[in-house]
Coordinates of C-alpha atoms in Angstrom, one line a residue:
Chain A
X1 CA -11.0 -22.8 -17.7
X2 CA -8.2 -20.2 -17.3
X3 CA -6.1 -20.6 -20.3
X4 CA -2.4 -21.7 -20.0
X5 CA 0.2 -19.3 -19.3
X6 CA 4.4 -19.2 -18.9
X7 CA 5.4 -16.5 -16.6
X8 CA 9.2 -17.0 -17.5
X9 CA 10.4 -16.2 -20.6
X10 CA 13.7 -14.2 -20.6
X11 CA 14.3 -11.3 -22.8
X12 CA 17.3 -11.0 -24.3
X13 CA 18.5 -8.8 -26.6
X14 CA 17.6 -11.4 -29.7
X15 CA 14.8 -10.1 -30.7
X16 CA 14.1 -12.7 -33.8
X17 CA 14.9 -15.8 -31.3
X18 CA 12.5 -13.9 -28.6
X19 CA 9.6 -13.6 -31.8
X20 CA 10.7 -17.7 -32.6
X21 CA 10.2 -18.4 -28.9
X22 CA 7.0 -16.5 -29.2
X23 CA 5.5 -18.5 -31.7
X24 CA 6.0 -21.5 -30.5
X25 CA 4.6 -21.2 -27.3
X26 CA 1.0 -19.7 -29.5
X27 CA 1.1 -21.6 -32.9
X28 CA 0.9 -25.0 -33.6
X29 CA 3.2 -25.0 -37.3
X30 CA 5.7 -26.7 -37.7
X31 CA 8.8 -26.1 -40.1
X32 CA 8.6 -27.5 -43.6
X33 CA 8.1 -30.3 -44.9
X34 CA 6.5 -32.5 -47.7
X35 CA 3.1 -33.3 -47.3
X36 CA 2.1 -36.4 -45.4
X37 CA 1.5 -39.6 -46.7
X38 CA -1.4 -42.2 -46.0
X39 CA -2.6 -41.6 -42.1
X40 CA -3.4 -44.9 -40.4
X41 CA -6.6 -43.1 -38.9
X42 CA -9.0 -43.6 -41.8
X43 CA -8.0 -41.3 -44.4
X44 CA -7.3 -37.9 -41.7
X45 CA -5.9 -36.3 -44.8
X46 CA -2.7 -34.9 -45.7
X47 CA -1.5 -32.3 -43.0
X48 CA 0.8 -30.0 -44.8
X49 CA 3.1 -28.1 -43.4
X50 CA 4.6 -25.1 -44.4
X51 CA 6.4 -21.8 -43.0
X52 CA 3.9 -19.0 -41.2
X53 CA 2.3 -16.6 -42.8
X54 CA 3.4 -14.0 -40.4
X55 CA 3.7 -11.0 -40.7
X56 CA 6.8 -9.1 -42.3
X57 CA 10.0 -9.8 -40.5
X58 CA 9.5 -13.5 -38.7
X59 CA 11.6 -15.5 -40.2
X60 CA 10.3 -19.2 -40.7
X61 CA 9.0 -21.1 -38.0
X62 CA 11.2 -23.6 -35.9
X63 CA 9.2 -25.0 -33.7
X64 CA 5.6 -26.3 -33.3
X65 CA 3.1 -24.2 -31.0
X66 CA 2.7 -25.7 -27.8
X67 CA -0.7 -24.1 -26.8
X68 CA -0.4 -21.3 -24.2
X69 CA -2.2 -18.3 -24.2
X70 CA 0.0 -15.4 -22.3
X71 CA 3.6 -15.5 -22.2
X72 CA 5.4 -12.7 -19.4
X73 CA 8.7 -11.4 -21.0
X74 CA 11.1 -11.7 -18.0
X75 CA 13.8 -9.1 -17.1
X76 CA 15.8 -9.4 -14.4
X77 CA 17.8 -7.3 -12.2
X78 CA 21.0 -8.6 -10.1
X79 CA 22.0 -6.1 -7.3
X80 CA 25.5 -7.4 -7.1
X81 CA 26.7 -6.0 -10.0
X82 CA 27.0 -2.4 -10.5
X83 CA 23.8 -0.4 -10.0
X84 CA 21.5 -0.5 -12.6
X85 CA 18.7 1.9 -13.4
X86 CA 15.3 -0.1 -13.7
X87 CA 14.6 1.1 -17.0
X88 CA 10.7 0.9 -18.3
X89 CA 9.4 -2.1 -19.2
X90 CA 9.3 -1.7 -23.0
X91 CA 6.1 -2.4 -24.5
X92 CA 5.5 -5.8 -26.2
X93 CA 3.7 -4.2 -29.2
X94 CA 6.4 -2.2 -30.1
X95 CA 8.7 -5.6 -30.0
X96 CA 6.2 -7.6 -31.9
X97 CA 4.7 -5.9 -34.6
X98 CA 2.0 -9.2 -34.9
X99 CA 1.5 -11.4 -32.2
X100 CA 1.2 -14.9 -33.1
X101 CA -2.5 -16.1 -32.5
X102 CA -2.9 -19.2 -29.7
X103 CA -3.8 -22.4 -31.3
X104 CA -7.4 -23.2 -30.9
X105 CA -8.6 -20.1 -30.2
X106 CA -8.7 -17.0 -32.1
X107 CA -6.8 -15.0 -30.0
X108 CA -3.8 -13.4 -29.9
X109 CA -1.2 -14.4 -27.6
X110 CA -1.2 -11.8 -24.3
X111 CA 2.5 -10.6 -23.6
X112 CA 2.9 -9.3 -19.9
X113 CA 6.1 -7.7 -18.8
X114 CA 7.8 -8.9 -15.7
X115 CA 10.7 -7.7 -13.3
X116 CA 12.6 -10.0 -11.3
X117 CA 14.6 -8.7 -8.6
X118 CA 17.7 -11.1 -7.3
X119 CA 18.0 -9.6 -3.8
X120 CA 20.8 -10.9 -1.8
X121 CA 20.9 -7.7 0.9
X122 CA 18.1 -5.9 2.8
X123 CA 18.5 -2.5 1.2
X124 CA 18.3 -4.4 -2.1
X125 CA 14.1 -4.2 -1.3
X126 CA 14.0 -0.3 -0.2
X127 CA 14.0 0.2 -4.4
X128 CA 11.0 -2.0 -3.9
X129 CA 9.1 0.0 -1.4
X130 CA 9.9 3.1 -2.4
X131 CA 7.0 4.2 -5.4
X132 CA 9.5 4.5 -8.2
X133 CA 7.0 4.7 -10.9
X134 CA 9.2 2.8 -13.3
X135 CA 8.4 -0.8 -11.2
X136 CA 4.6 -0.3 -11.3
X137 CA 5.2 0.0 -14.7
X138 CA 5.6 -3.9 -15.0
X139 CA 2.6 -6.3 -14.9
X140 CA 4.3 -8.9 -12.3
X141 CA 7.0 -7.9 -10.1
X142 CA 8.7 -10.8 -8.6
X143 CA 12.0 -11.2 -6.1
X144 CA 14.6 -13.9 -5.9
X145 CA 15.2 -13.9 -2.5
X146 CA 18.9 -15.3 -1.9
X147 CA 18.8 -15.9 2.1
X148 CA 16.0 -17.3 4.9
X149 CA 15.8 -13.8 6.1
X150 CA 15.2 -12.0 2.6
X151 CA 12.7 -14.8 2.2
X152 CA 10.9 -14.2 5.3
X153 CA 10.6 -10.5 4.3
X154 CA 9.9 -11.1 0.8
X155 CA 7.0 -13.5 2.6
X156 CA 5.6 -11.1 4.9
X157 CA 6.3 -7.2 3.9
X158 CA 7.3 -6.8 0.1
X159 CA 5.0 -5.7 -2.3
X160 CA 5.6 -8.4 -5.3
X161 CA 3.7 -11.1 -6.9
X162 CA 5.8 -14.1 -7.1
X163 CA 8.7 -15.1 -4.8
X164 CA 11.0 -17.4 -7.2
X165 CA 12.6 -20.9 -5.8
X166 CA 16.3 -21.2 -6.4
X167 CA 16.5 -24.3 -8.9
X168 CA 20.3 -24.5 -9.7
X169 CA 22.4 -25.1 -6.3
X170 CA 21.5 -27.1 -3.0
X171 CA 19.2 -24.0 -0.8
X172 CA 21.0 -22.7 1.6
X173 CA 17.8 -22.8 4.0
X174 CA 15.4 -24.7 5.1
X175 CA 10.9 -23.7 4.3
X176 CA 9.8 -22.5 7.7
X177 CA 5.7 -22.6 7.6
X178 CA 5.0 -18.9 9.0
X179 CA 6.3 -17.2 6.4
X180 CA 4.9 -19.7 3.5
X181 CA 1.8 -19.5 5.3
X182 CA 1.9 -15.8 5.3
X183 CA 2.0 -15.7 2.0
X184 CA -0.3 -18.0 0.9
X185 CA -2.5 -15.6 2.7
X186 CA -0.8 -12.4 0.6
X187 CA -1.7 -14.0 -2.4
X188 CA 1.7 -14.6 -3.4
X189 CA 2.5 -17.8 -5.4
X190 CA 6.0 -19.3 -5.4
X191 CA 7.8 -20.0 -8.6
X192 CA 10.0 -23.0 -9.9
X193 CA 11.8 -23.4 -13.1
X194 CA 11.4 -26.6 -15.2
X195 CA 14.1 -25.8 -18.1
X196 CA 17.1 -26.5 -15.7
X197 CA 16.1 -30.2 -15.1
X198 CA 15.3 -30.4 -18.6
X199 CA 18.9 -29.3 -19.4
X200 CA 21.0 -31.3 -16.8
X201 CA 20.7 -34.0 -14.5
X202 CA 22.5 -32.5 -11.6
X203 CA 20.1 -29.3 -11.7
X204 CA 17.9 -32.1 -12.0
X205 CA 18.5 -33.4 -8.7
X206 CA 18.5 -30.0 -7.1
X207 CA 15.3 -28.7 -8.2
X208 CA 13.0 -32.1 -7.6
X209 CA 14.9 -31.5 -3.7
X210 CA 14.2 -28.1 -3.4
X211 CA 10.2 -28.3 -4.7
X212 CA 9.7 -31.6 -2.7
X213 CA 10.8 -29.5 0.7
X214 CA 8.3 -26.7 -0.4
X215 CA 5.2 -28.9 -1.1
X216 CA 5.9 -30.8 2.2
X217 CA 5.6 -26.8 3.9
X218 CA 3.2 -25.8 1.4
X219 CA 0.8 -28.7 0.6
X220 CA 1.2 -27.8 -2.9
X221 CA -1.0 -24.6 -2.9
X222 CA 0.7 -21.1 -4.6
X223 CA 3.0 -22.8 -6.9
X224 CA 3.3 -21.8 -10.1
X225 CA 5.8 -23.7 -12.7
X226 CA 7.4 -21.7 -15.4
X227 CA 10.1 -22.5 -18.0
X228 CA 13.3 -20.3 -18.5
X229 CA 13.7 -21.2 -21.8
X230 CA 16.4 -19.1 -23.7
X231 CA 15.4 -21.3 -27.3
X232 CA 12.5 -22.6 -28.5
X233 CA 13.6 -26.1 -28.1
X234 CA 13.4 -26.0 -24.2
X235 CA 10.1 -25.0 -23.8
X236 CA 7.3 -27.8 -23.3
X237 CA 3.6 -27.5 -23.3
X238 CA 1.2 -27.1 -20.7
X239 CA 0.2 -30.6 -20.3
X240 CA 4.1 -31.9 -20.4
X241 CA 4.6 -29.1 -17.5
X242 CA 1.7 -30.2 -15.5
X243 CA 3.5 -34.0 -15.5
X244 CA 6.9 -32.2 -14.7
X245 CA 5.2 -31.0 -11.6
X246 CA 4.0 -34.6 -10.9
X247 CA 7.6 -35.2 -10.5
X248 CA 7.8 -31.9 -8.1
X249 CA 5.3 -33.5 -5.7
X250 CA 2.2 -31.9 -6.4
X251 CA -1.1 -33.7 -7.2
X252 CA -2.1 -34.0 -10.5
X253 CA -5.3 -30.9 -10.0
X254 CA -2.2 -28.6 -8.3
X255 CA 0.0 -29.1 -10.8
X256 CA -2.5 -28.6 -13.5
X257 CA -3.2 -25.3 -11.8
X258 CA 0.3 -24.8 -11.6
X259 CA 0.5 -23.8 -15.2
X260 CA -3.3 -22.5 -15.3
X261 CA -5.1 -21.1 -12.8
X262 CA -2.8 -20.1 -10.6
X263 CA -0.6 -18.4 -13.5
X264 CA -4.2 -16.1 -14.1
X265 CA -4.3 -15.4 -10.3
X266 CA -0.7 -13.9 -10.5
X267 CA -1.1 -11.9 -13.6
X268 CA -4.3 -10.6 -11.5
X269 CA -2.6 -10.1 -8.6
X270 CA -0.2 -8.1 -10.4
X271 CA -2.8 -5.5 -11.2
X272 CA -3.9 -5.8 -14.6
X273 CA -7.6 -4.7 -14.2
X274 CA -8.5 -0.9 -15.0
X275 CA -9.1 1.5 -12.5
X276 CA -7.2 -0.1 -9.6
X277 CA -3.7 0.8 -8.4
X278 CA -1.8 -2.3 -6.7
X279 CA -0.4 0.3 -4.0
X280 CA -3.3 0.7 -2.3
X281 CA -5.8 -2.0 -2.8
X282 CA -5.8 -5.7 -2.3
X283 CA -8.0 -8.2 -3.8
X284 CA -8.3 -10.8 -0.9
X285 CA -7.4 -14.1 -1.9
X286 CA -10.5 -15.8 -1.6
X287 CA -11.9 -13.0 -4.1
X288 CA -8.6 -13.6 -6.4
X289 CA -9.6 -17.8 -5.8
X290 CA -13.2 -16.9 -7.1
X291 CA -12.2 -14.9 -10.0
X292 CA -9.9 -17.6 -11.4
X293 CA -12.5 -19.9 -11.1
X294 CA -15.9 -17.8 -12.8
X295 CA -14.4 -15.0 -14.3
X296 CA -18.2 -13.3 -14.3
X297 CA -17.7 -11.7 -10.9
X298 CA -15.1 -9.7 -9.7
X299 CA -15.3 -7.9 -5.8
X300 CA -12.5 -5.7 -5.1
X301 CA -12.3 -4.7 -1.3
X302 CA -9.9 -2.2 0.3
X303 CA -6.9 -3.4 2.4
X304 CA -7.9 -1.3 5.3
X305 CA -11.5 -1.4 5.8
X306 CA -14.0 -4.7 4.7
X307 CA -16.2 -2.5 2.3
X308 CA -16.2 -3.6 -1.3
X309 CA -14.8 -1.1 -3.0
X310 CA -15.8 -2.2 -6.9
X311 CA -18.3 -5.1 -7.9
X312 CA -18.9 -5.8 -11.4
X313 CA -19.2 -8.2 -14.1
X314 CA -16.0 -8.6 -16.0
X315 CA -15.1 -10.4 -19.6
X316 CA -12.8 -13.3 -19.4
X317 CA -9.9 -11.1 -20.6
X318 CA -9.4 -8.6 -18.2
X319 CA -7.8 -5.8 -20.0
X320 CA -4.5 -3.8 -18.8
X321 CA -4.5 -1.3 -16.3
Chain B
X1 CA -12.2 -61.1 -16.4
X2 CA -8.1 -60.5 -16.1
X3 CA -7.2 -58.6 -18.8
X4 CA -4.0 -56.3 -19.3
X5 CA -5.0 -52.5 -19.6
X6 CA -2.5 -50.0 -21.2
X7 CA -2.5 -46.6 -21.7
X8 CA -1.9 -45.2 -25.0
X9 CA 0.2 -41.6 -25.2
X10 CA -0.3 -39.5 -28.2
X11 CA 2.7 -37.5 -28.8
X12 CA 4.2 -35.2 -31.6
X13 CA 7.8 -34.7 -32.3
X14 CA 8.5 -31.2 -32.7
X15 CA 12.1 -30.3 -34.1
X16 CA 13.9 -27.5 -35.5
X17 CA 15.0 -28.0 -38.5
X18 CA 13.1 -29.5 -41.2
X19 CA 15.5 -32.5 -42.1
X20 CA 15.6 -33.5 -38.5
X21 CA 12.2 -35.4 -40.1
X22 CA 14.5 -37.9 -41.0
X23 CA 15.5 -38.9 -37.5
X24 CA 11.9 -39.7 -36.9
X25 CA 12.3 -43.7 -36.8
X26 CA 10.5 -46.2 -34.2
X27 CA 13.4 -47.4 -32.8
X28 CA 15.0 -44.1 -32.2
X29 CA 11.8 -42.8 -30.6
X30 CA 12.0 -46.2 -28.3
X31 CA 15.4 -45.8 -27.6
X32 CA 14.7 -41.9 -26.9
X33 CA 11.9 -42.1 -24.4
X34 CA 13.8 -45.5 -22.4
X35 CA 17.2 -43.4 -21.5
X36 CA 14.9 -40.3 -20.6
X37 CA 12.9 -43.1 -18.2
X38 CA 16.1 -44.5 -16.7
X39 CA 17.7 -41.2 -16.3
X40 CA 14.9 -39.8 -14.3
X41 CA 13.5 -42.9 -12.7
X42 CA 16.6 -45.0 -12.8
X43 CA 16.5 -49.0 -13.3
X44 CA 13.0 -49.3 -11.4
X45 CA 11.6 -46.7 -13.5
X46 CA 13.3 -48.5 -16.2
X47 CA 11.5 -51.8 -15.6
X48 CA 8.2 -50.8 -15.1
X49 CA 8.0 -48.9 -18.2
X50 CA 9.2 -51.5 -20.3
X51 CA 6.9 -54.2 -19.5
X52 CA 4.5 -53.1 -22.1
X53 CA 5.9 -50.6 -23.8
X54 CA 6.2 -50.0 -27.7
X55 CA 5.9 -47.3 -30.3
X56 CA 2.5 -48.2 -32.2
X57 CA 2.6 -46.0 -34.8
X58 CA 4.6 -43.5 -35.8
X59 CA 4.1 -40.6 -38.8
X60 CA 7.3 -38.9 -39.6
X61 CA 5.8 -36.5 -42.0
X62 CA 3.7 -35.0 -39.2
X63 CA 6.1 -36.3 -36.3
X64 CA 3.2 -38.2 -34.2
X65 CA 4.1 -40.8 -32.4
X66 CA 1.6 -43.1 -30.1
X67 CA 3.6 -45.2 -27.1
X68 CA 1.8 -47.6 -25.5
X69 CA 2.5 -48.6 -21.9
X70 CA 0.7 -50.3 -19.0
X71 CA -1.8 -48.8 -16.8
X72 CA -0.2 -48.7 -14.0
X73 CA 3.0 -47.0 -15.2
X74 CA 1.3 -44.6 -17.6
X75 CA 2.3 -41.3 -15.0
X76 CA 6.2 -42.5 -14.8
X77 CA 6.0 -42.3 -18.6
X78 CA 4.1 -39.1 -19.0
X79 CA 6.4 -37.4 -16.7
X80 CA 9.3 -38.6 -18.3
X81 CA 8.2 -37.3 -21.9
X82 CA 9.2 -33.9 -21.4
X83 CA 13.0 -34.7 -20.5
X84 CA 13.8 -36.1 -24.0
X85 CA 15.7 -33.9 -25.9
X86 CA 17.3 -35.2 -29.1
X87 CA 16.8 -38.2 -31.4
X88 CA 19.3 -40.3 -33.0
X89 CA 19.4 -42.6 -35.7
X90 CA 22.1 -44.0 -37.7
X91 CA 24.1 -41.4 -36.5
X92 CA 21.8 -38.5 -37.1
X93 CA 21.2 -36.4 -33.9
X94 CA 18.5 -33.7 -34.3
X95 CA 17.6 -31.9 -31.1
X96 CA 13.9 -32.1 -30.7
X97 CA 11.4 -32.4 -27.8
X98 CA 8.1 -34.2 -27.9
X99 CA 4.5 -32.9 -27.0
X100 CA 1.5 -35.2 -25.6
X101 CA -1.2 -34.6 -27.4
X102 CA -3.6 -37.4 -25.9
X103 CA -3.8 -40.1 -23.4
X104 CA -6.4 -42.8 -24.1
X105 CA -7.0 -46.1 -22.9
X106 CA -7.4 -47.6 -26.4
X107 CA -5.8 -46.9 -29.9
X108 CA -9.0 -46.1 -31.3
X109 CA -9.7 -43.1 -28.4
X110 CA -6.3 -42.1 -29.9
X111 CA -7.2 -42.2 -33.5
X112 CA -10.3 -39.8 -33.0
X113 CA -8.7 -37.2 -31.3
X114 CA -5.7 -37.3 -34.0
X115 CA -8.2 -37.1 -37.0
X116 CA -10.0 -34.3 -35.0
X117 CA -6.6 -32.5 -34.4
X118 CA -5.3 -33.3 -38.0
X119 CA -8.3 -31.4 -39.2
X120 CA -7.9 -28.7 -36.8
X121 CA -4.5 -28.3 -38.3
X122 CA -5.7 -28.0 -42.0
X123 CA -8.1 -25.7 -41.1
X124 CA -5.2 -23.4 -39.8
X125 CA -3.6 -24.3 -42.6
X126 CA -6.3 -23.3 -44.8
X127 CA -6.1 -19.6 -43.8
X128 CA -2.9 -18.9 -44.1
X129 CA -3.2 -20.7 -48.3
X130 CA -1.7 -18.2 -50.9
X131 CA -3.3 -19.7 -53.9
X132 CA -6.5 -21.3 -54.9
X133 CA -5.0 -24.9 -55.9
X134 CA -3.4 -25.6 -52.1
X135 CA -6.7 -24.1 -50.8
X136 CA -8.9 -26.6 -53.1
X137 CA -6.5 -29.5 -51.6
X138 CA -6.8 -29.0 -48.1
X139 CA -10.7 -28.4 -48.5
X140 CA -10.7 -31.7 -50.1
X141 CA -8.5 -33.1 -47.3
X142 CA -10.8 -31.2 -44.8
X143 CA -13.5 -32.7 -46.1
X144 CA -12.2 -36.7 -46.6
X145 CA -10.8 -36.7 -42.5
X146 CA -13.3 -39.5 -40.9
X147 CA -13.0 -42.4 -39.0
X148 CA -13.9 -45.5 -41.6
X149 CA -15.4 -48.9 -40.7
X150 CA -12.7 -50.6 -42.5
X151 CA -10.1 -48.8 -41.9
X152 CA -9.4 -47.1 -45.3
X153 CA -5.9 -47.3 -46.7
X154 CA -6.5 -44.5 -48.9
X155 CA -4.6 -41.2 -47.8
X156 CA -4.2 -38.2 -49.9
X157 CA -1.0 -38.8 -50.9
X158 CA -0.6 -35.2 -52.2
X159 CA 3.1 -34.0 -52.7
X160 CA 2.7 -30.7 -52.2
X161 CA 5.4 -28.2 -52.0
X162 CA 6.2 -26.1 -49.0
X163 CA 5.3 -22.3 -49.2
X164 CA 7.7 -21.1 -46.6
X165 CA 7.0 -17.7 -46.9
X166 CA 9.6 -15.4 -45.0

């Protein structure tokens, strides 16, 4: 079972609120507090809490750990202001000295970086194909496409790994099903943010009307839910997520992939595993399907020619490229 | 036979700050998860989840709370959960969101999992102990978590201090 995952966390220049937020989407402690009195089941014990242990420089924990296991720091570029300079992803151990380890497991949590593009003109995406070595730098690479034709080319020709849902405002267009279709195909999930309709009821309205007109295109498949969260208070866990999408229109197994499996396929898609460059090969969907499901296998064919390029046995933690 | 069947959500409160504990009261709970319902469902939603629903029991040292609610309207509920965002009680607000731990169809499927997850938590706890008496405690704790015929009324009622190390 792919573990759970929450492809949207924004990264701000806070880094101690960023190391809060990162805790309590891996550890399950919450703050202080006296030690509990008698349990009504049978005795269970007093379950104390105190502070972490962490390491030097986390300051005590606010929130309990919610239970996912990678966490994608999000940075995002907006073309309409002035021209910025993609700078390079900066690397999550040097952020994090310790990374908090995911409840239930002894494993640290995994921190990808991720770009996200808000493109609202066509030669906003040349920066995207051209190979400006600073965007491969970054696991997932994902546009926000402001207008049907940036979406249909976002569908069909750009190079990214998730194609993100405007939440906040009525869309300005209307799904078509060749270019959702055509992507489905690509391998490219679309996202959604759940801490808007946590925050207000209007965004509420908005994004429940917006993911009920992509499911009825998309029948649910390639959607991946994500939270925004800027505090640790607006993030929710994996199981609470997978009812949110409920409310979006998905079935109960498509939204529990929502926040699982089809989280993994992204952060493969994105080109994590060694020895492959995401320029000029392509794991064919059904492959990327068959990975999430037994991570054992893994076939890698090239996108010109049917020959399989690389066949082995891989780990369940497929380690960074 | 014709018999009700409810569903049975096992929840924790997770809040900021530490004296935010002391918003942790039944009623505010109740009152908490009814206006998250009605704003996201409205007066139907509203009804539906009200025809069975209550706050069973309720821990505000550890922040679990277990709802009950009928069958049928157990997924209006769940999906409601995550839109509550603050508890209030006798004018106290404290800005918390819950976490479902467990659904079960009876309070005692509930009750496992909790004792299993309660002794998940000590052992957790247990690693990150600084000295030997806190660590004797929770082995003792660890090793007293079962699920007794008659329900035991014993609990460890240790007062132990925080370590809140920074």
């Amino acid at each position: 079972m792919a573990g759970f995952a929450d492809l949207n966390v924004p990264q701000g220049p806070d880094k101690k609120g960023l190391q809060s937020l990162l805790e309590a989407a891996a550890r399950r402690e919450s703050g202080s507090g006296a030690a509990a009195g008698p349990s009504r089941a049978g005795g269970a014990g007093a379950v104390r809490r105190f502070g972490p242990a962490g390491g030097g420089g986390c300051r005590p924990l606010p929130a309990v750990l919610v239970g996912y296991s990678a966490v994608a720091l999000n940075h995002v570029i907006d073309f309409k202001e002035k021209k910025q300079e993609i700078a390079k992803p900066v690397s999550p151990s040097e952020l994090f000295p310790s990374l908090p380890i995911v409840q239930g497991t002894s494993k640290q949590l995994k921190v990808l970086t991720r770009l996200t593009l808000v493109v609202s003109d066509p030669s906003h995406c040349n920066l995207l194909r051209s190979t400006s070595s600073n965007i491969r730098l970054y696991d997932i690479i994902a546009v926000f496409p402001k207008t049907e034709k940036l979406f249909h080319i976002a569908c069909t020709t750009l190079d990214v790994d998730l194609v993100c849902i405007n939440v906040t405002e009525k869309l300005p267009f209307y799904f078509r099903r060749p270019p959702v279709n055509m992507a489905i195909d690509r391998g490219i999930y679309f996202e959604l943010l759940y801490t808007p309709a946590i925050k207000d009821s209007t965004m509420r309205r908005y994004t429940i009307s917006n993911a009920i007109s992509l499911m009825q295109i998309c029948k649910g498949k390639n959607i991946v839910i994500s939270s925004a969260a800027e505090r640790p208070l607006e993030l929710r866990g994996p199981y609470d997520v997978a009812n949110l999408g409920l409310l979006f229109g998905l079935s109960e197994s498509e939204a529990k992939a929502a926040v699982s499996t089809n989280c993994r396929a992204t952060i493969l898609h994105g080109g994590c595993f060694p020895a492959v460059c995401a320029d000029w090969l392509a794991v064919r969907r059904v492959e990327l399907r068959f990975w999430a499901q037994t991570p054992e296998l893994l076939l890698v064919y090239s996108r010109n020619s049917e020959e399989c390029l690389w066949g082995g046995v891989h780990g369940e933690e497929a380690s960074q490229g | 036979m014709v018999r009700f069947k409810n569903r049975y959500v096992l929840c924790e409160v997770v809040a900021e700050e530490p004296r935010g504990r002391h918003c942790i009261e039944d009623r505010a709970v109740a009152t908490a998860v009814r206006d998250a319902i009605a704003r996201a469902y409205g007066d139907y939603g509203l009804a539906c989840c009200s025809m069975s629903f209550t706050v069973k029991y309720l821990n505000a040292y550890t922040g679990t709370v277990l709802l009950r609610c009928r069958k049928d309207f157990h997924r209006l509920l769940c999906s409601a959960l995550p839109l509550v965002r603050q508890l209030e009680s006798r004018g106290l607000r404290c800005p918390c969101f819950l976490s479902t731990l467990h659904v079960g169809g009876t309070i005692r499927s509930c009750q496992k999992f909790l004792i299993q997850h309660n002794r998940r938590q000590l052992l957790t706890l247990l690693q990150n102990c600084t000295n030997e008496e806190e660590r004797q405690r929770i082995r003792q704790s660890v090793l007293s978590c079962s699920l007794t015929e008659g329900q035991s009324q014993s609990g460890d009622e240790e007062e132990e201090d925080d370590t809140e190390t920074d």
